[in-house]
Coordinates of C-alpha atoms and ligand atoms in Angstrom, one line a residue:
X4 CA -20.9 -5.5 7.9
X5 CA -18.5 -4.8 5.1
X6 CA -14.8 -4.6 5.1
X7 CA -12.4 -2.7 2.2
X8 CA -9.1 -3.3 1.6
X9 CA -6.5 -1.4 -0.4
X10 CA -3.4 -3.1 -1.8
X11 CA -0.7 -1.0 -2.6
X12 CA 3.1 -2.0 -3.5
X13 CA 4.6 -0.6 -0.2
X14 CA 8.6 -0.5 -0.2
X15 CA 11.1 -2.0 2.8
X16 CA 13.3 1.4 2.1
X17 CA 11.1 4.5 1.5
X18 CA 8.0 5.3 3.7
X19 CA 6.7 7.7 1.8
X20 CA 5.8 4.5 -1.3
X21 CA 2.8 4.1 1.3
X22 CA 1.6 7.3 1.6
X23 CA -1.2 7.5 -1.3
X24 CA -2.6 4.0 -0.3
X25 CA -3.1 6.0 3.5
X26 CA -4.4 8.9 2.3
X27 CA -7.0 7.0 0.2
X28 CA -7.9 4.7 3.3
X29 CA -8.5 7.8 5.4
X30 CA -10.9 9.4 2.5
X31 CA -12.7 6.7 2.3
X32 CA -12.8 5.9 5.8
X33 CA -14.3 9.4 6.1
X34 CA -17.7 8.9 4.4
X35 CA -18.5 5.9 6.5
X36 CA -19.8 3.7 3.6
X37 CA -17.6 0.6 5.1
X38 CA -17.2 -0.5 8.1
X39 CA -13.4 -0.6 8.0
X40 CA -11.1 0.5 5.2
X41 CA -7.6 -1.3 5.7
X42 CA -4.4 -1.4 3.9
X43 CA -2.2 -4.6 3.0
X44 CA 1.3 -4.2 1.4
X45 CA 3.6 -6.6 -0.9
X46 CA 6.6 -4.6 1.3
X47 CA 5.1 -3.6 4.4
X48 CA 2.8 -5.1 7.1
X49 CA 0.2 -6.1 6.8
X50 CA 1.2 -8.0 4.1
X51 CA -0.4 -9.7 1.3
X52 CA -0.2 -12.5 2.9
X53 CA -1.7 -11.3 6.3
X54 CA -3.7 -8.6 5.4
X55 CA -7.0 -10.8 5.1
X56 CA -7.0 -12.2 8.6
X57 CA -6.9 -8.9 9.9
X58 CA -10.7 -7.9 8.0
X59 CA -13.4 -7.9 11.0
X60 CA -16.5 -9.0 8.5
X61 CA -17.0 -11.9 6.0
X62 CA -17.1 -9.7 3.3
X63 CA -14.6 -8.1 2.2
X64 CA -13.9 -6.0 -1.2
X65 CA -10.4 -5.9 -2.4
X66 CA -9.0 -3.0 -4.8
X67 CA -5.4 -2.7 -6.4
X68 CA -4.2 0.4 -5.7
X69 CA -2.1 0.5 -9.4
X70 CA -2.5 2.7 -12.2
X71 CA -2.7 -0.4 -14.7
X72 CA -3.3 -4.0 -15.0
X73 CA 0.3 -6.0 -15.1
X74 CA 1.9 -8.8 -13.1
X75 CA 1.5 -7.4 -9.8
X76 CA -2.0 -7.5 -10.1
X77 CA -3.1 -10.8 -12.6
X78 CA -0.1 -13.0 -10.6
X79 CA 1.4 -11.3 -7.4
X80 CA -1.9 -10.3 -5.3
X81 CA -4.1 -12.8 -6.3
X82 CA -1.8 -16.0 -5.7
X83 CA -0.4 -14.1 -2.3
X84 CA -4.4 -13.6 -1.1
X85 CA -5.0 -17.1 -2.2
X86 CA -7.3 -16.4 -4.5
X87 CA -6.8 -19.4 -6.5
X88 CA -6.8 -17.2 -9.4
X89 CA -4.0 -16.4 -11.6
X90 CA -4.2 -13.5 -15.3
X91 CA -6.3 -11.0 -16.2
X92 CA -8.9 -10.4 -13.5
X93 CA -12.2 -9.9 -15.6
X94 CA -14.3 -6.6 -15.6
X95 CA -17.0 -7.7 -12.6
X96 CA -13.9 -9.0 -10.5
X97 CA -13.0 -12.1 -9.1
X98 CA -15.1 -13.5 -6.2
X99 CA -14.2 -16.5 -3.6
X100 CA -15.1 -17.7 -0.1
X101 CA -11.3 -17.8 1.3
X102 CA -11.3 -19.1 5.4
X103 CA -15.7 -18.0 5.7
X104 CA -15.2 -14.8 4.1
X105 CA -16.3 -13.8 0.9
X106 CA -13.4 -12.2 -0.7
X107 CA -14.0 -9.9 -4.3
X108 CA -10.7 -9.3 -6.1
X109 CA -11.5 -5.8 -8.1
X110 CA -9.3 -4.6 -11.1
X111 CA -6.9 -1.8 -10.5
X112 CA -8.5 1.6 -10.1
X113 CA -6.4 3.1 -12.6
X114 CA -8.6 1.1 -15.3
X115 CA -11.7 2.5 -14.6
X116 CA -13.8 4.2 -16.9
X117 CA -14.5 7.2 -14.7
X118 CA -10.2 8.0 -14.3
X119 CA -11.6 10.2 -17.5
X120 CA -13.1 12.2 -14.7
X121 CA -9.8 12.3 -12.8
X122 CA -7.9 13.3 -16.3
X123 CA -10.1 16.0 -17.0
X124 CA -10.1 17.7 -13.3
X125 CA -6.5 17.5 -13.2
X126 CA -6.3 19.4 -16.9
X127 CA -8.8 21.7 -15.3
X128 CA -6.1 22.7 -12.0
X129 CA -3.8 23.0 -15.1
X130 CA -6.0 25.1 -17.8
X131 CA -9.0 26.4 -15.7
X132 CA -10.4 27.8 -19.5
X133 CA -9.0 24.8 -21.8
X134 CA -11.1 25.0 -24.4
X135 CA -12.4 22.9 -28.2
X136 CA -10.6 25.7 -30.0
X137 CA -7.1 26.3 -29.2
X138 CA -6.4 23.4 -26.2
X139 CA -4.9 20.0 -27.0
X140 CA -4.4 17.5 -24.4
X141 CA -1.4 15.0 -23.8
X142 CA -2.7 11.6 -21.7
X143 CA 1.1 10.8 -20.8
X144 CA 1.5 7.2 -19.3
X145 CA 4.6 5.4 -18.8
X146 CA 4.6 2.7 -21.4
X147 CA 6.5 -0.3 -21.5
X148 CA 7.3 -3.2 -24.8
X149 CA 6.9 -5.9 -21.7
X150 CA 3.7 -5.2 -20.3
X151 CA 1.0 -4.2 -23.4
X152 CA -1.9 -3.9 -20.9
X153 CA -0.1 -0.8 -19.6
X154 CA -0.5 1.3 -22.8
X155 CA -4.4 0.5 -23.4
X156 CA -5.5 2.2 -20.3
X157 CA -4.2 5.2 -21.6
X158 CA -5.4 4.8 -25.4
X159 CA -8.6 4.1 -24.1
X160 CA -8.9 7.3 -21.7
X161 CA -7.6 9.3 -24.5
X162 CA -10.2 8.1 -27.0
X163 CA -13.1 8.4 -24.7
X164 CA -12.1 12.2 -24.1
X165 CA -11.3 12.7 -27.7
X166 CA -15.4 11.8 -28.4
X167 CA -16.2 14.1 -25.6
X168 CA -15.3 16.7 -28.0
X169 CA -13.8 19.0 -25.1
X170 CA -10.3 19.4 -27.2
X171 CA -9.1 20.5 -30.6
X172 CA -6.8 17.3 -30.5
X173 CA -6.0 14.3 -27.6
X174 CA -3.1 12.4 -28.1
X175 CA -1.9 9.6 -25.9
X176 CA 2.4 9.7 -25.6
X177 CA 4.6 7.5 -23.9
X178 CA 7.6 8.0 -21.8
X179 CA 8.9 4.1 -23.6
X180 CA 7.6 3.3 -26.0
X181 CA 5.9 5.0 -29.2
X182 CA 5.0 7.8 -30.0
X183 CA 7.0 9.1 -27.4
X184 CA 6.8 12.1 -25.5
X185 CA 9.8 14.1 -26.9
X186 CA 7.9 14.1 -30.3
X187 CA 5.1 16.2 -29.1
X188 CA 5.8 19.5 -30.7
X189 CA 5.6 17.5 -34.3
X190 CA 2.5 16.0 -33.2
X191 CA 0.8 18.4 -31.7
X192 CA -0.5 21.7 -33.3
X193 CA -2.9 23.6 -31.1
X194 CA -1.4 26.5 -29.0
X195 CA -2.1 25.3 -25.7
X196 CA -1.2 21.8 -24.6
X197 CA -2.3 20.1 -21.3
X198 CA -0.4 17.4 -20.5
X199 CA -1.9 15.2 -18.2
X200 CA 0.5 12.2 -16.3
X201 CA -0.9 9.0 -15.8
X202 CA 0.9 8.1 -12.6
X203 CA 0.1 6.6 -9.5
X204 CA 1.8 9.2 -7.3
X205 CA 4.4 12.1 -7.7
X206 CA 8.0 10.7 -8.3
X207 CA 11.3 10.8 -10.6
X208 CA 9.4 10.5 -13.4
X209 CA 6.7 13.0 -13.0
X210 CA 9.4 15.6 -11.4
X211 CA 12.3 14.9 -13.5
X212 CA 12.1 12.7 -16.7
X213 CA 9.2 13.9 -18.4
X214 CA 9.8 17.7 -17.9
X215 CA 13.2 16.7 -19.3
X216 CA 11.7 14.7 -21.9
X217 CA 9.4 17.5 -22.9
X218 CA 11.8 20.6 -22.6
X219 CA 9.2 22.0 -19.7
X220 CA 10.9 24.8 -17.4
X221 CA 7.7 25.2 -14.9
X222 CA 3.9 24.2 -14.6
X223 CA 3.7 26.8 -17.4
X224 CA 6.2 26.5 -20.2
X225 CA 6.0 28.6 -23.6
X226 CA 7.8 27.6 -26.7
X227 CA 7.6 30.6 -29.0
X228 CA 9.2 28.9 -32.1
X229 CA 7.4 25.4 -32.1
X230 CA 7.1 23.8 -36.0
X231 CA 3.4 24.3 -35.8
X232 CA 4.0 28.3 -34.3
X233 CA 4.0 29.4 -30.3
X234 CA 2.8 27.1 -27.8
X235 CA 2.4 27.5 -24.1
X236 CA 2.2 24.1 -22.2
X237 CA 0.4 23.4 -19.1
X238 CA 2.1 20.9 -17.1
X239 CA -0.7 18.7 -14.5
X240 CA -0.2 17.0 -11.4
X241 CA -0.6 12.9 -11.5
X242 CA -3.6 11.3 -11.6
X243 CA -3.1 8.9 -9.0
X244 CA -3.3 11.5 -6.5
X245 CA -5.8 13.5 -7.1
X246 CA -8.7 13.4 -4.6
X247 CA -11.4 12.3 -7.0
X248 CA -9.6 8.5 -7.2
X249 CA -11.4 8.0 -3.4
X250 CA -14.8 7.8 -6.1
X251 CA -13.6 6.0 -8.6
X252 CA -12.2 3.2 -5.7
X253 CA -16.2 3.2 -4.5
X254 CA -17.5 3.2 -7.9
X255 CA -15.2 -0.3 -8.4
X256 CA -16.0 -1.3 -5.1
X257 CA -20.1 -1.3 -6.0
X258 CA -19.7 -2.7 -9.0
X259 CA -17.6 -5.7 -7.1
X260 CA -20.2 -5.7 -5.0
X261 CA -23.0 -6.2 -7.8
X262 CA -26.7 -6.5 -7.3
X263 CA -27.1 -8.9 -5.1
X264 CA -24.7 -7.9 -2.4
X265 CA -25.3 -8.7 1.3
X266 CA -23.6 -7.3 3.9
X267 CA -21.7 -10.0 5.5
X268 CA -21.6 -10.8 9.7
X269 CA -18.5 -10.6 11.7
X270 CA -15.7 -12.8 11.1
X271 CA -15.9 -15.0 14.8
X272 CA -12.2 -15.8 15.1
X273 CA -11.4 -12.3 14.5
X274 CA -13.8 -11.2 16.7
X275 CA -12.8 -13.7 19.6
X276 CA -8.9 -12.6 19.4
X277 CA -9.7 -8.9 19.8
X278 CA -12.0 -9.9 22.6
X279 CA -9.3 -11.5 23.8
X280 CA -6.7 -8.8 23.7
X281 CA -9.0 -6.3 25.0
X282 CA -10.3 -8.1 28.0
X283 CA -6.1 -8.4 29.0
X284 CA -5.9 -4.8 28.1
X285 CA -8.6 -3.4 30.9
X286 CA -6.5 -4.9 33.1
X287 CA -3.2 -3.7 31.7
X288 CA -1.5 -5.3 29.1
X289 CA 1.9 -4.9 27.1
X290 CA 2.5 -5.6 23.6
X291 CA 6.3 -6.1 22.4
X292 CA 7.2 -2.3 23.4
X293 CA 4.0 -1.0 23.4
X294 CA 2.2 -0.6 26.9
X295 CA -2.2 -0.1 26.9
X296 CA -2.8 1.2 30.6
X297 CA -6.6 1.3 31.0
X298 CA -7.4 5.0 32.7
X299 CA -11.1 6.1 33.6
X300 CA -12.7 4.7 30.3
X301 CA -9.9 5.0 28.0
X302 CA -6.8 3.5 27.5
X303 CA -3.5 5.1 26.9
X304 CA -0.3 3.8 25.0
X305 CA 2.8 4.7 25.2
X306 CA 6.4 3.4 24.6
X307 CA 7.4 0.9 27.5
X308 CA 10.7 2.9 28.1
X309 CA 8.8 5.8 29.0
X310 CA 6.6 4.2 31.4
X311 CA 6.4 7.2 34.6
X312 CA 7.6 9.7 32.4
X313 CA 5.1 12.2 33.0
X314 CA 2.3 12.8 30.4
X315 CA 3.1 16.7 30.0
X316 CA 6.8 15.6 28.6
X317 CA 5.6 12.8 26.0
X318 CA 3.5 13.8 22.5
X319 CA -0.2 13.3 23.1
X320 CA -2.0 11.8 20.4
X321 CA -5.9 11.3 20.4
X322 CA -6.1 9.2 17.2
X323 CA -5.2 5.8 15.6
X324 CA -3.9 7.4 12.2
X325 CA -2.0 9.5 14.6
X326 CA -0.3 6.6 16.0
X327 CA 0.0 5.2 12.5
X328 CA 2.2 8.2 11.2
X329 CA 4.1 8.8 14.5
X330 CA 5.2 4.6 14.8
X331 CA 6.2 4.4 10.8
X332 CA 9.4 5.8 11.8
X333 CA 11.9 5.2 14.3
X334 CA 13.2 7.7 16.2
X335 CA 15.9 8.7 14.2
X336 CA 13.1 9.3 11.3
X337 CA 13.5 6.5 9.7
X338 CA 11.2 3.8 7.7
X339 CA 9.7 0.5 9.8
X340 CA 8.7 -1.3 6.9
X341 CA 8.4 -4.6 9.8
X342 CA 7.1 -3.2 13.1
X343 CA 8.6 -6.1 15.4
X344 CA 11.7 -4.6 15.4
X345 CA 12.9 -3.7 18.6
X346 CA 13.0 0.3 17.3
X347 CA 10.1 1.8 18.3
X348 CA 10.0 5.5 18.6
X349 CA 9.9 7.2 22.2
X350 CA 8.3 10.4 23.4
X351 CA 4.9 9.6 22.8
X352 CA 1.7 9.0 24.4
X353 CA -1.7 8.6 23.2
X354 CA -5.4 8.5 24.7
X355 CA -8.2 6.6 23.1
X356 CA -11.6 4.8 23.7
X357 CA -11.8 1.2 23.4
X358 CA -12.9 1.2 19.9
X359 CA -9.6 3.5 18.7
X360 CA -7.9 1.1 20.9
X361 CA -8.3 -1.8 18.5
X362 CA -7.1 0.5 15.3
X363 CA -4.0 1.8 17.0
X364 CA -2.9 -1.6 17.8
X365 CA -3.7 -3.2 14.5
X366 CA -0.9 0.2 13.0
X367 CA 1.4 -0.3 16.0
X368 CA 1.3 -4.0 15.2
X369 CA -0.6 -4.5 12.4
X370 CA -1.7 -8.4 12.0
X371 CA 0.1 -9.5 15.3
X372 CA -3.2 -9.8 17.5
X373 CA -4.6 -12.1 14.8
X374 CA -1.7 -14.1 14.5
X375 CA -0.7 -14.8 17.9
X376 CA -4.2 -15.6 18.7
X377 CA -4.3 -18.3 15.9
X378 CA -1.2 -19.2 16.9
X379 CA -2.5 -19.8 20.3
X380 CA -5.6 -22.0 18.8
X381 CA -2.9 -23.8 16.8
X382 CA -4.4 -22.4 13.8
X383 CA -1.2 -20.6 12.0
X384 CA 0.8 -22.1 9.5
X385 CA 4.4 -21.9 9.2
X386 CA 5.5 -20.8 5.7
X387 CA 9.0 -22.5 5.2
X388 CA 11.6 -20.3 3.8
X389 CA 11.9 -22.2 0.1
X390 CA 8.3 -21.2 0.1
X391 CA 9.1 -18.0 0.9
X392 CA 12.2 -17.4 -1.6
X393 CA 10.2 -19.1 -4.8
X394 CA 7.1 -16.4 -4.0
X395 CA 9.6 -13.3 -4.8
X396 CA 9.6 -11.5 -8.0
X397 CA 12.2 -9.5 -9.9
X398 CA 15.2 -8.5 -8.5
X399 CA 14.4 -10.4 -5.4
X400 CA 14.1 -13.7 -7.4
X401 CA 17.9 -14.2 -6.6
X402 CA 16.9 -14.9 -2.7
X403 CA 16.0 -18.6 -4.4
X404 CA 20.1 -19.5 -5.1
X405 CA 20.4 -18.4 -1.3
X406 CA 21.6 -21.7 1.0
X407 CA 20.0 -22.7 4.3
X408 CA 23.0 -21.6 6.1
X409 CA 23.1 -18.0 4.2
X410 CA 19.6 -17.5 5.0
X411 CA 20.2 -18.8 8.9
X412 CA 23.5 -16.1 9.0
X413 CA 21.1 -12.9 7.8
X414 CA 18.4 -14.4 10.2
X415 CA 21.0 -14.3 13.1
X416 CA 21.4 -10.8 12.6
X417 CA 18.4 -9.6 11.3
X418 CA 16.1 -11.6 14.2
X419 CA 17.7 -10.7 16.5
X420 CA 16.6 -7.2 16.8
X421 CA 13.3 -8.7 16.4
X422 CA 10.4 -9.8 19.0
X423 CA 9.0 -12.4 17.0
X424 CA 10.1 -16.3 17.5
X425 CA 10.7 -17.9 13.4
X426 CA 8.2 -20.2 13.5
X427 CA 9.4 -20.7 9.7
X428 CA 12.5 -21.9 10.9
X429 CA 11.2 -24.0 13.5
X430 CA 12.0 -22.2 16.3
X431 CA 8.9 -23.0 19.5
X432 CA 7.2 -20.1 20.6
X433 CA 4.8 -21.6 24.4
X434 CA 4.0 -18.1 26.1
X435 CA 3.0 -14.9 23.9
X436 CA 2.1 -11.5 25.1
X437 CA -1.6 -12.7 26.0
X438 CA 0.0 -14.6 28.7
X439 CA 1.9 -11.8 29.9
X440 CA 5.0 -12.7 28.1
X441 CA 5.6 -8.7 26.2
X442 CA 7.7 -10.4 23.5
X443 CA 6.0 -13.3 22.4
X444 CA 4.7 -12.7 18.9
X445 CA 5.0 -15.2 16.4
X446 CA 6.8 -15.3 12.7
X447 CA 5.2 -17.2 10.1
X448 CA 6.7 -16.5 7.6
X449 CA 10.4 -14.7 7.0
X450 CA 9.3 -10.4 6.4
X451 CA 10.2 -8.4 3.5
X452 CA 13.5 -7.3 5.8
X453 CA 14.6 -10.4 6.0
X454 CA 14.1 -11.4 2.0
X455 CA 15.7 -7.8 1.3
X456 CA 19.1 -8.7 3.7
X457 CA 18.8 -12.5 1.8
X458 CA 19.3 -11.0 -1.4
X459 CA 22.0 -8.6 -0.6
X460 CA 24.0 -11.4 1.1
X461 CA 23.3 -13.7 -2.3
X462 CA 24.3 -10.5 -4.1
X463 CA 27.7 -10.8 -1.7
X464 CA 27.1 -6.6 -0.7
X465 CA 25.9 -7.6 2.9
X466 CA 29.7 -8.0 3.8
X467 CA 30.7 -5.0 1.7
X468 CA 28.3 -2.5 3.5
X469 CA 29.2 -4.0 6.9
X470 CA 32.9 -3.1 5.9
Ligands
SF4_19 FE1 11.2 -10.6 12.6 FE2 12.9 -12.2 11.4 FE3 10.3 -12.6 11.3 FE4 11.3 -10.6 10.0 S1 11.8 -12.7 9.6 S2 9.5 -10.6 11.2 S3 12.9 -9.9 11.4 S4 11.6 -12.7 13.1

């Protein structure tokens, strides 16, 4: 048995940062090599922190979802996994036994050798005919003076492309740093250019900043009075979403794996809480909003506030992705980064076997059934806020100057709205939803809400945006 996760970055405000690390999971989960394919998150649930309770097997392969190596994934993943590793991850991964399961920490897919493939299909979309006569092609990444490990990914894909022999000219440009992007009709000199961005996903760069940059009108721009005479350039789509990263993801995955993999056995406390849950749920059972009525083999969820509406009013769904995509947002369409908050959308229903049963709760709740049951075996440990605050990065960093009764004033109104009991802040939680009890979930450890409200209210805007 043989789990997969896929880490991606995630975001409290915009729903849509998840999207790529989904569509991947779902590719993947498609061809049936793993077991289970699951996501984690740094701003979403599961979090990093969570993510590896909720595996089902002992072994378990874990990918960065970024385009390059960098501090999210040397320092970030690594420490918040607990893989008691910390700097550049080397090429065969990093492998530990973390809680009985043997956990392989990949590099990011972006780094792989076969993202040439990926390059080269995307040119081809752009320039079906590109060709060792008249095409040049542009490897555009994003560049940065404080990360150098961002840059060689990009040399390195343009080099090994360069040798193929495929183009009159490969040049690697930069959005910042040099050479830079804007100096491409000096540089270049062929009469078709491909430009290619490295980038995870489509965004403000990719839509706005480098067509700027780059004096592009369209996916096909000609510049009739260039220094080096006409050009026409054809403009690609990212990288980072094209189809072909599901392979390269497998082809890290197997190398993580190595030679002498063995498929690992199923993780017993996992098993033994979903046991749990689903031995309440043939008999009926409601989670925070959520209620599982069993029904002739197959169990149906729906909202609790639309408990007797009947079925022909509500939105059937028949899969788990399909609850995944229907409870991201609440119902007035916006993003649930935390799904504990008490804003579950309405108007739904869906009908699945046991088996879907198990995935639809994990996305309606994801890590809550492992959590409570370990909190019911005494086996969860309360991560106390300092902890919490010295963990964050970047602009969040600032949560660390917030005092205890800052952090206690966001949690009032933030918690509140909330079915979980702050554990963290020492709050007793003695009945959960396995004892009937709908709302009793436990908190570990304060969410990326919380941490997001903490800052704004050290930042002194939380009082500005309530006036
Ligand atoms: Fe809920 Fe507060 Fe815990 Fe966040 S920190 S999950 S809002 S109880």
């Amino acid at each position: 048995m043989r789990s997969l996760i896929l880490i991606g970055h995630g975001s409290h405000l915009n729903g849509e940062s998840a999207t790529a690390v989904y569509r991947y999971a779902d590719l993947i989960r498609e061809r049936g090599l793993y077991d289970e394919v699951v996501e984690g998150y740094w701003k979403e649930e599961p979090s990093l922190r969570q993510v590896l309770r909720t595996t089902s097997s002992t072994d378990v392969t874990v990918i960065p979802m970024f385009i390059s190596e960098g501090y999210f994934t040397e320092v970030v993943i690594p420490r918040e996994l607990g893989l008691g590793h910390q700097g550049p991850v080397p090429p065969g991964g990093v492998a530990r036994v973390i809680g009985g399961r043997t956990v392989r920490y990949t590099l990011p897919y972006g780094v792989h050798p076969s993202m040439t493939d990926v390059i080269l299909a995307r040119a081809r979309e752009a320039l079906p005919d590109f060709s060792a006569q008249d095409t040049a092609l542009i490897v555009l990444g994003h560049g940065t003076t404080r990360n150098e490990n961002s840059n060689k990914v990009i040399y390195r894909a343009a080099d090994l492309i360069r040798e193929s022999g495929q183009f009159a000219q490969v040049q690697a440009l930069f959005l910042d740093e040099e050479p830079k992007v804007g100096t491409w009709p000096e540089v270049i000199s062929a009469p078709r250019v491909v430009v290619v961005p490295f980038f995870a996903s489509e965004g403000w760069h990719t839509l706005e900043t480098i067509p700027e940059d780059m004096g592009l009108t369209g996916e096909v721009t000609a510049f009739p009075e260039n220094p080096h005479g006409a050009q026409t350039v054809y403009y690609a789509k990212p990288v980072g979403t094209h189809p072909a990263v599901a392979d390269v993801i497998l082809h890290l995955a197997q190398e993580a794996s190595g030679a002498l993999a063995q498929d690992g056995d199923v993780e017993r406390g996992h098993e033994q809480a979903w046991q749990t849950v689903l031995s309440r749920a043939r008999r009926g059972l409601r989670i925070g909003e959520v209620m599982i009525t069993p029904d002739s083999g197959v169990y149906e969820l729906r909202h609790a506030l639309d408990e007797g509406r009947p079925g022909a009013e509500l939105r059937t769904l028949v899969t788990p992705e399909g609850v995944r995509d229907t409870i991201r947002k609440d119902d007035g369409g916006e993003h649930r980064p935390v799904h504990t908050l008490r804003n579950a959308p309405r108007g739904w229903r869906a009908v699945l076997s046991e088996e879907d049963l198990r995935r639809a709760v994990h996305y309606a709740y994801p890590a809550v059934v492992e959590e409570t049951y370990a909190h019911t075996c005494h086996a969860l440990r309360a991560t106390p806020w300092p902890t919490t605050a010295r963990r964050q990065t970047g602009i969040y960093a600032k949560v660390q100057k917030a005092t205890p009764e800052q952090v206690e004033h966001v949690a009032h109104d933030v918690c509140t709205s909330c079915l979980r009991t702050r554990l963290w802040a020492g709050e007793k939680l003695t009945h959960t939803f396995l004892d009937g009890v709908p709302g009793g979930i436990p908190c570990a450890e304060a969410c990326t809400v919380l941490v997001a409200e903490v800052r704004e209210e050290v930042s002194g805007k939380r009082g500005e945006k309530a006036g």
